[in-house]
Amino acid sequence: MRKIILSIIGVLLIIGSILFAKKLIADKNKPKPVKAKIVKTIFTDTVQNSTIPIVIAANGSLEAKRRLEIYAEVQGIFKPGSKLFKPGQEYRAGQTLIKIDAAEYYASVQSSKSNLYNSIAAIMPDLRLDFPDIFDKWQNYLTSFDLDKTTPKLPQMTSDKENYFITGRSIVSNYYNVKNLEQRLAKYYISAPFSGILTEALVTEGTLIRSGQKLGEFIDPSVYEMEVAISKTYANLLKVGENVALNNLDKTETYSGKVSRVNGSIDATTQTITAYIEVKHENLKEGMYLEANLNAKQESDAIEIDRNLLLESQQIFVVKDSLLDVIDVKPVYFSDTKVVLKEVPNGTIILKKSVPGAYAGMLVKAFEEKSNTKDKQ
């Protein structure tokens, strides 16, 4: 029985070995599966060279073109006026911004004017006797002399004798001393040189104002300027009077401005040149941040594409016979998102959107939009 069982097991092992060998031979001769080629779908565009406007983007904050920093040249108490000296207060041209108490100084001015009047009155008898031909001229001057008004100009002296006589009585020196005091008296009243609005007030009514103290800031809110820094490459392209389109950061408002001034020197540190853009609009406020687009020049026979389509080797991908290839190009202008290229032949098929992992020789196919149309019955 034991011999019979061993014989059966041996036969089964031989049969299993034969079947396993046949399977190995069959698997060896079986052809390997061919991997399917992956074809990427891409968005393409056909090159058509044209004239591309070079638009320089810049930004900056607005500042009033006409602004006045108010400083005191005299000392005294700030007296209340017809309007409160507060930020946001509007004044017309000629209105008093600040009135400083000048009672004591005014009295000294009146005293000097009175002394001048008395000096001229004292020489009138001598003029009547020695200079009868000029007596009426000086008499009329005394008649028009009013202590409550600005001292009138001295009569014109027509001869050396008259000049020597009047100067010898210290009348001329007294006159200019009075005019000097009147000029200083005017500094106790600070008036608005133009119609505008007060943006900063550093003193209030009743404050003791000292000479040289800053009192506030006053601006004209009708005209603003924006200072922008432009690359020196375009220094010779900027022209005064060039129209500029401006917009806010949210792109919700647009304004029209023009280049009012261009700095004559280039900043040695940043290699930029400063341009000033003038803009007028009722909605603008000082300190607003705007973006400007300056039309620098027109670049002929060029195209504009996204910056991420330009390779570091100054090449771009093109499509030839369903394969990607690269060609050399000449960049002439870079913006934040775009680049202007030259030397790209018309009719060249280029990528419209970047393809991750793209390489020369990649098999691609152009995306075709399918339009579903319904038959009209």
Coordinates of C-alpha atoms in Angstrom, one line a residue:
M1 CA 0.0 0.0 0.0
R2 CA 2.8 2.4 0.9
K3 CA 4.5 1.8 -2.5
I4 CA 1.3 2.4 -4.4
I5 CA 0.7 5.8 -2.6
L6 CA 4.3 6.9 -3.3
S7 CA 3.9 6.0 -7.0
I8 CA 0.7 8.0 -7.3
I9 CA 2.4 11.1 -5.7
G10 CA 5.3 10.8 -8.0
V11 CA 3.1 10.6 -11.1
L12 CA 1.2 13.7 -9.9
L13 CA 4.4 15.6 -9.3
I14 CA 5.6 14.8 -12.8
I15 CA 2.3 15.9 -14.4
G16 CA 2.3 19.2 -12.4
S17 CA 5.9 19.9 -13.5
I18 CA 4.9 19.4 -17.1
L19 CA 1.9 21.7 -16.9
F20 CA 3.9 24.4 -15.0
A21 CA 6.7 24.3 -17.7
K22 CA 4.1 24.7 -20.5
K23 CA 2.6 27.7 -18.7
L24 CA 6.0 29.4 -18.4
I25 CA 6.7 28.8 -22.1
A26 CA 3.3 30.3 -23.0
D27 CA 3.8 33.4 -20.9
K28 CA 7.3 34.0 -22.4
N29 CA 6.0 34.0 -26.0
K30 CA 3.0 36.4 -25.1
P31 CA 3.5 39.9 -26.6
K32 CA 3.9 42.8 -24.0
P33 CA 1.1 45.4 -24.0
V34 CA 2.0 48.7 -25.7
K35 CA 1.5 51.7 -23.5
A36 CA -1.0 54.2 -25.0
K37 CA 0.6 57.6 -25.8
I38 CA -0.7 60.5 -23.7
V39 CA -1.8 63.5 -25.9
K40 CA -2.3 66.7 -23.9
T41 CA -5.0 69.2 -24.9
I42 CA -3.7 72.7 -25.2
F43 CA -5.1 76.2 -25.9
T44 CA -3.4 77.8 -28.9
D45 CA -3.3 81.2 -30.6
T46 CA -2.2 82.2 -34.1
V47 CA 0.3 85.1 -34.2
Q48 CA -0.7 88.3 -36.0
N49 CA 1.9 91.0 -35.5
S50 CA 0.5 94.5 -34.9
T51 CA 1.3 97.8 -33.2
I52 CA 1.3 97.4 -29.5
P53 CA 1.0 100.4 -27.2
I54 CA 3.6 100.4 -24.5
V55 CA 1.7 101.4 -21.3
I56 CA 3.8 102.0 -18.2
A57 CA 2.0 101.2 -15.0
A58 CA 2.8 103.3 -11.9
N59 CA 1.1 104.2 -8.7
G60 CA 1.3 106.8 -6.0
S61 CA -0.8 108.9 -3.6
L62 CA -2.4 112.2 -4.3
E63 CA -1.2 115.5 -2.9
A64 CA -2.7 118.9 -3.4
K65 CA -0.9 120.9 -6.1
R66 CA -1.4 124.1 -4.0
R67 CA -0.8 123.7 -0.3
L68 CA 0.2 126.1 2.4
E69 CA 1.9 125.3 5.7
I70 CA 0.9 128.1 8.1
Y71 CA 3.6 129.5 10.4
A72 CA 3.5 132.4 12.8
E73 CA 6.0 135.2 12.5
V74 CA 4.8 137.1 15.5
Q75 CA 3.7 136.3 19.1
G76 CA 0.4 136.7 20.7
I77 CA -3.0 135.2 21.8
F78 CA -5.1 133.5 19.1
K79 CA -8.3 135.6 18.9
P80 CA -11.6 134.0 17.8
G81 CA -12.7 134.7 14.2
S82 CA -15.8 134.4 12.1
K83 CA -15.0 130.7 11.5
L84 CA -13.6 128.0 13.8
F85 CA -10.0 127.1 13.1
K86 CA -10.7 123.4 12.7
P87 CA -9.7 120.7 10.1
G88 CA -12.3 120.5 7.3
Q89 CA -13.2 124.2 7.5
E90 CA -13.5 125.9 4.1
Y91 CA -12.2 129.5 3.5
R92 CA -12.5 131.8 0.5
A93 CA -9.5 133.6 -0.9
G94 CA -8.8 136.7 1.3
Q95 CA -10.7 135.4 4.3
T96 CA -8.8 135.6 7.6
L97 CA -7.5 132.2 8.8
I98 CA -5.9 133.4 12.0
K99 CA -6.1 136.6 13.9
I100 CA -3.5 137.2 16.7
D101 CA -4.1 139.9 19.3
A102 CA -2.1 142.9 18.2
A103 CA -3.5 145.6 20.5
E104 CA -0.2 146.4 22.1
Y105 CA 1.8 146.4 18.8
Y106 CA -0.9 148.4 17.1
A107 CA -0.5 151.2 19.7
S108 CA 3.2 151.4 19.0
V109 CA 2.5 151.6 15.2
Q110 CA 0.0 154.4 15.8
S111 CA 2.6 156.2 18.0
S112 CA 5.2 156.1 15.2
K113 CA 2.6 157.3 12.6
S114 CA 1.7 160.2 14.8
N115 CA 5.4 161.1 15.2
L116 CA 5.8 161.1 11.4
Y117 CA 2.7 163.3 11.0
N118 CA 4.1 165.8 13.6
S119 CA 7.5 165.9 11.9
I120 CA 5.9 166.8 8.6
A121 CA 3.6 169.4 10.3
A122 CA 6.6 171.0 12.0
I123 CA 8.3 171.8 8.7
M124 CA 5.2 173.3 7.0
P125 CA 5.9 176.9 8.1
D126 CA 9.5 176.7 6.7
L127 CA 8.1 175.2 3.4
R128 CA 5.7 178.1 3.1
L129 CA 8.5 180.6 3.4
D130 CA 11.5 178.9 1.7
F131 CA 9.8 176.5 -0.7
P132 CA 6.5 178.0 -1.7
D133 CA 6.4 176.0 -4.9
I134 CA 6.2 172.7 -3.1
F135 CA 4.1 173.8 -0.1
D136 CA 0.8 172.7 -1.7
K137 CA 2.2 169.3 -2.4
W138 CA 3.1 168.6 1.2
Q139 CA -0.1 170.3 2.4
N140 CA -2.2 167.9 0.4
Y141 CA -0.2 165.0 1.8
L142 CA -1.0 166.0 5.4
T143 CA -4.6 166.4 4.5
S144 CA -4.8 162.8 3.1
F145 CA -2.9 161.4 6.1
D146 CA -5.2 159.2 8.2
L147 CA -3.9 157.5 11.3
D148 CA -6.5 154.7 10.9
K149 CA -5.3 153.8 7.4
T150 CA -2.1 152.7 5.8
T151 CA 0.5 155.5 5.6
P152 CA 0.4 157.0 2.1
K153 CA 3.6 157.2 0.0
L154 CA 5.6 160.4 0.5
P155 CA 5.3 163.0 -2.3
Q156 CA 8.0 162.7 -5.0
M157 CA 10.8 165.1 -4.4
T158 CA 11.7 167.0 -7.5
S159 CA 14.9 168.9 -6.5
D160 CA 18.0 168.4 -4.5
K161 CA 17.2 171.3 -2.2
E162 CA 13.8 169.7 -1.4
N163 CA 15.5 166.3 -0.9
Y164 CA 18.1 167.7 1.4
F165 CA 15.6 169.7 3.4
I166 CA 13.1 166.8 3.9
T167 CA 15.8 164.2 4.6
G168 CA 17.6 166.5 7.0
R169 CA 14.5 166.6 9.2
S170 CA 14.5 162.7 9.4
I171 CA 11.2 162.5 7.7
V172 CA 12.2 159.9 5.2
S173 CA 13.8 157.6 7.8
N174 CA 10.7 158.0 10.0
Y175 CA 8.4 157.1 7.0
Y176 CA 10.3 153.9 6.3
N177 CA 10.3 153.0 10.0
V178 CA 6.5 153.4 10.0
K179 CA 6.1 151.3 6.9
N180 CA 8.3 148.6 8.5
L181 CA 6.1 148.5 11.5
E182 CA 3.0 148.3 9.3
Q183 CA 4.4 145.4 7.5
R184 CA 4.9 143.5 10.7
L185 CA 1.5 144.5 12.0
A186 CA 0.0 142.8 8.9
K187 CA 1.6 139.5 10.1
Y188 CA -0.8 139.4 13.0
Y189 CA -3.6 138.6 10.5
I190 CA -3.1 135.5 8.3
S191 CA -5.4 135.4 5.3
A192 CA -6.2 132.6 2.8
P193 CA -4.2 133.1 -0.4
F194 CA -6.6 131.0 -2.3
S195 CA -10.0 129.3 -1.8
G196 CA -9.5 126.0 -0.1
I197 CA -9.9 123.8 3.0
L198 CA -8.0 123.5 6.3
T199 CA -6.5 120.0 6.6
E200 CA -4.6 120.4 9.8
A201 CA -5.0 122.7 12.8
L202 CA -2.4 122.7 15.5
V203 CA -3.8 125.6 17.6
T204 CA -7.2 126.7 18.9
E205 CA -8.7 130.0 19.9
G206 CA -7.1 131.3 23.1
T207 CA -3.7 129.6 22.5
L208 CA -0.5 131.6 23.0
I209 CA 1.1 131.6 19.6
R210 CA 4.9 131.9 19.4
S211 CA 7.0 133.2 16.6
G212 CA 8.1 130.3 14.2
Q213 CA 5.3 128.0 15.5
K214 CA 3.5 125.8 12.9
L215 CA -0.2 126.5 13.0
G216 CA -1.7 124.2 10.4
E217 CA -2.0 123.3 6.8
F218 CA -4.3 124.7 4.1
I219 CA -4.8 123.2 0.6
D220 CA -6.7 123.8 -2.6
P221 CA -8.9 120.7 -3.1
S222 CA -9.7 121.3 -6.7
V223 CA -6.3 120.2 -8.3
Y224 CA -4.1 117.3 -7.2
E225 CA -0.8 115.9 -8.3
M226 CA 0.5 112.3 -8.1
E227 CA 4.2 111.6 -8.0
V228 CA 5.3 108.4 -9.8
A229 CA 8.7 106.9 -10.4
I230 CA 9.4 105.6 -13.9
S231 CA 12.3 103.5 -15.1
K232 CA 15.1 105.5 -16.8
T233 CA 14.5 103.5 -20.0
Y234 CA 11.5 105.6 -20.7
A235 CA 12.9 108.9 -19.5
N236 CA 13.1 110.2 -23.1
L237 CA 9.5 109.0 -23.9
L238 CA 7.7 111.0 -21.2
K239 CA 6.3 114.3 -22.4
V240 CA 4.7 117.1 -20.5
G241 CA 1.0 117.2 -21.4
E242 CA 0.7 113.5 -22.1
N243 CA -2.8 112.2 -21.2
V244 CA -2.8 109.6 -18.4
A245 CA -5.6 107.1 -17.4
L246 CA -5.9 106.6 -13.6
N247 CA -8.0 104.3 -11.5
N248 CA -8.4 103.4 -7.9
L249 CA -7.1 100.1 -6.4
D250 CA -10.6 98.4 -6.7
K251 CA -10.8 99.3 -10.5
T252 CA -14.2 100.8 -9.8
E253 CA -13.4 104.5 -10.6
T254 CA -11.4 105.9 -13.5
Y255 CA -10.0 109.5 -13.8
S256 CA -8.2 111.4 -16.5
G257 CA -5.0 113.2 -15.8
K258 CA -2.0 114.6 -17.7
V259 CA 1.8 114.8 -17.1
S260 CA 2.4 118.3 -15.7
R261 CA 6.1 118.0 -14.9
V262 CA 9.0 115.6 -15.4
N263 CA 12.1 115.8 -13.2
G264 CA 15.3 116.6 -15.1
S265 CA 17.5 114.2 -13.1
I266 CA 17.5 110.5 -12.5
D267 CA 17.7 109.0 -9.0
A268 CA 21.1 107.5 -8.7
T269 CA 19.9 104.9 -6.1
T270 CA 16.8 103.5 -7.9
Q271 CA 17.7 104.6 -11.5
T272 CA 14.2 106.0 -11.9
I273 CA 12.9 109.4 -13.0
T274 CA 10.1 111.2 -11.3
A275 CA 7.0 112.4 -13.2
Y276 CA 4.1 114.4 -11.8
I277 CA 0.6 113.7 -13.0
E278 CA -2.1 116.4 -12.5
V279 CA -5.7 115.3 -12.0
K280 CA -8.9 117.1 -11.2
H281 CA -12.1 115.5 -9.9
E282 CA -14.6 116.4 -7.3
N283 CA -14.5 112.9 -5.7
L284 CA -10.7 113.0 -5.2
K285 CA -9.2 113.5 -1.8
E286 CA -5.6 114.2 -0.7
G287 CA -3.8 110.9 0.3
M288 CA -5.9 108.7 -2.1
Y289 CA -3.8 105.9 -3.7
L290 CA -4.2 105.6 -7.4
E291 CA -2.7 103.6 -10.3
A292 CA -1.6 105.4 -13.5
N293 CA -1.1 104.0 -17.0
L294 CA 1.2 106.2 -19.0
N295 CA 1.3 105.8 -22.8
A296 CA 5.0 105.7 -23.5
K297 CA 5.2 104.7 -27.1
Q298 CA 3.9 102.4 -29.9
E299 CA 5.9 99.2 -30.7
S300 CA 5.3 98.1 -34.3
D301 CA 5.4 94.5 -35.5
A302 CA 5.0 93.0 -32.1
I303 CA 2.7 90.8 -30.0
E304 CA 1.7 90.7 -26.4
I305 CA 1.5 87.5 -24.3
D306 CA 1.4 86.4 -20.7
R307 CA 4.7 86.6 -18.9
N308 CA 4.5 83.0 -17.8
L309 CA 4.6 81.9 -21.4
L310 CA 8.1 83.3 -21.9
L311 CA 10.9 80.8 -20.9
E312 CA 14.0 81.9 -19.1
S313 CA 16.0 81.2 -22.2
Q314 CA 14.1 84.0 -24.0
Q315 CA 12.1 81.4 -26.0
I316 CA 8.4 80.5 -26.3
F317 CA 6.6 77.2 -27.2
V318 CA 5.1 76.8 -30.6
V319 CA 3.1 74.0 -32.1
K320 CA 4.4 72.2 -35.2
D321 CA 2.7 69.0 -36.6
S322 CA 1.0 68.3 -33.2
L323 CA 4.3 68.6 -31.4
L324 CA 5.7 71.3 -29.1
D325 CA 8.8 73.2 -30.2
V326 CA 10.6 76.3 -29.1
I327 CA 11.7 79.4 -31.0
D328 CA 13.8 82.4 -30.0
V329 CA 12.1 85.7 -29.4
K330 CA 13.0 89.3 -28.5
P331 CA 11.3 90.8 -25.4
V332 CA 11.0 94.6 -25.6
Y333 CA 8.8 95.4 -22.6
F334 CA 7.7 93.7 -19.4
S335 CA 4.7 94.6 -17.3
D336 CA 3.4 92.9 -14.2
T337 CA 1.5 90.3 -16.1
K338 CA 2.4 90.8 -19.8
V339 CA 5.4 90.9 -22.1
V340 CA 5.7 92.4 -25.5
L341 CA 7.7 90.3 -28.0
K342 CA 9.2 90.9 -31.5
E343 CA 10.6 88.6 -34.1
V344 CA 7.7 86.1 -34.0
P345 CA 6.6 85.3 -37.6
N346 CA 3.0 85.8 -38.6
G347 CA 0.9 82.7 -38.6
T348 CA 3.0 80.9 -35.9
I349 CA 0.8 78.8 -33.6
I350 CA 1.8 79.5 -30.0
L351 CA 0.4 78.5 -26.6
K352 CA -2.3 80.7 -25.3
K353 CA -2.1 79.2 -21.8
S354 CA 0.9 77.6 -20.0
V355 CA 1.1 73.8 -19.9
P356 CA 2.5 72.2 -16.8
G357 CA 5.6 70.0 -17.6
A358 CA 5.7 71.1 -21.2
Y359 CA 8.8 70.2 -23.2
A360 CA 10.0 70.3 -26.8
G361 CA 8.7 67.2 -28.6
M362 CA 5.6 66.8 -26.4
L363 CA 2.6 65.4 -28.3
V364 CA -0.3 67.8 -28.1
K365 CA -3.7 68.6 -29.7
A366 CA -5.5 71.9 -29.9
F367 CA -8.6 72.4 -27.9
E368 CA -11.7 72.8 -30.1
E369 CA -14.8 74.3 -28.6
K370 CA -17.9 72.4 -29.5
S371 CA -21.1 74.3 -30.1
N372 CA -24.4 72.6 -29.7
T373 CA -27.0 73.9 -32.1
K374 CA -30.6 72.9 -32.2
D375 CA -32.4 72.4 -35.5
K376 CA -35.2 74.9 -35.9
Q377 CA -38.4 73.3 -37.1

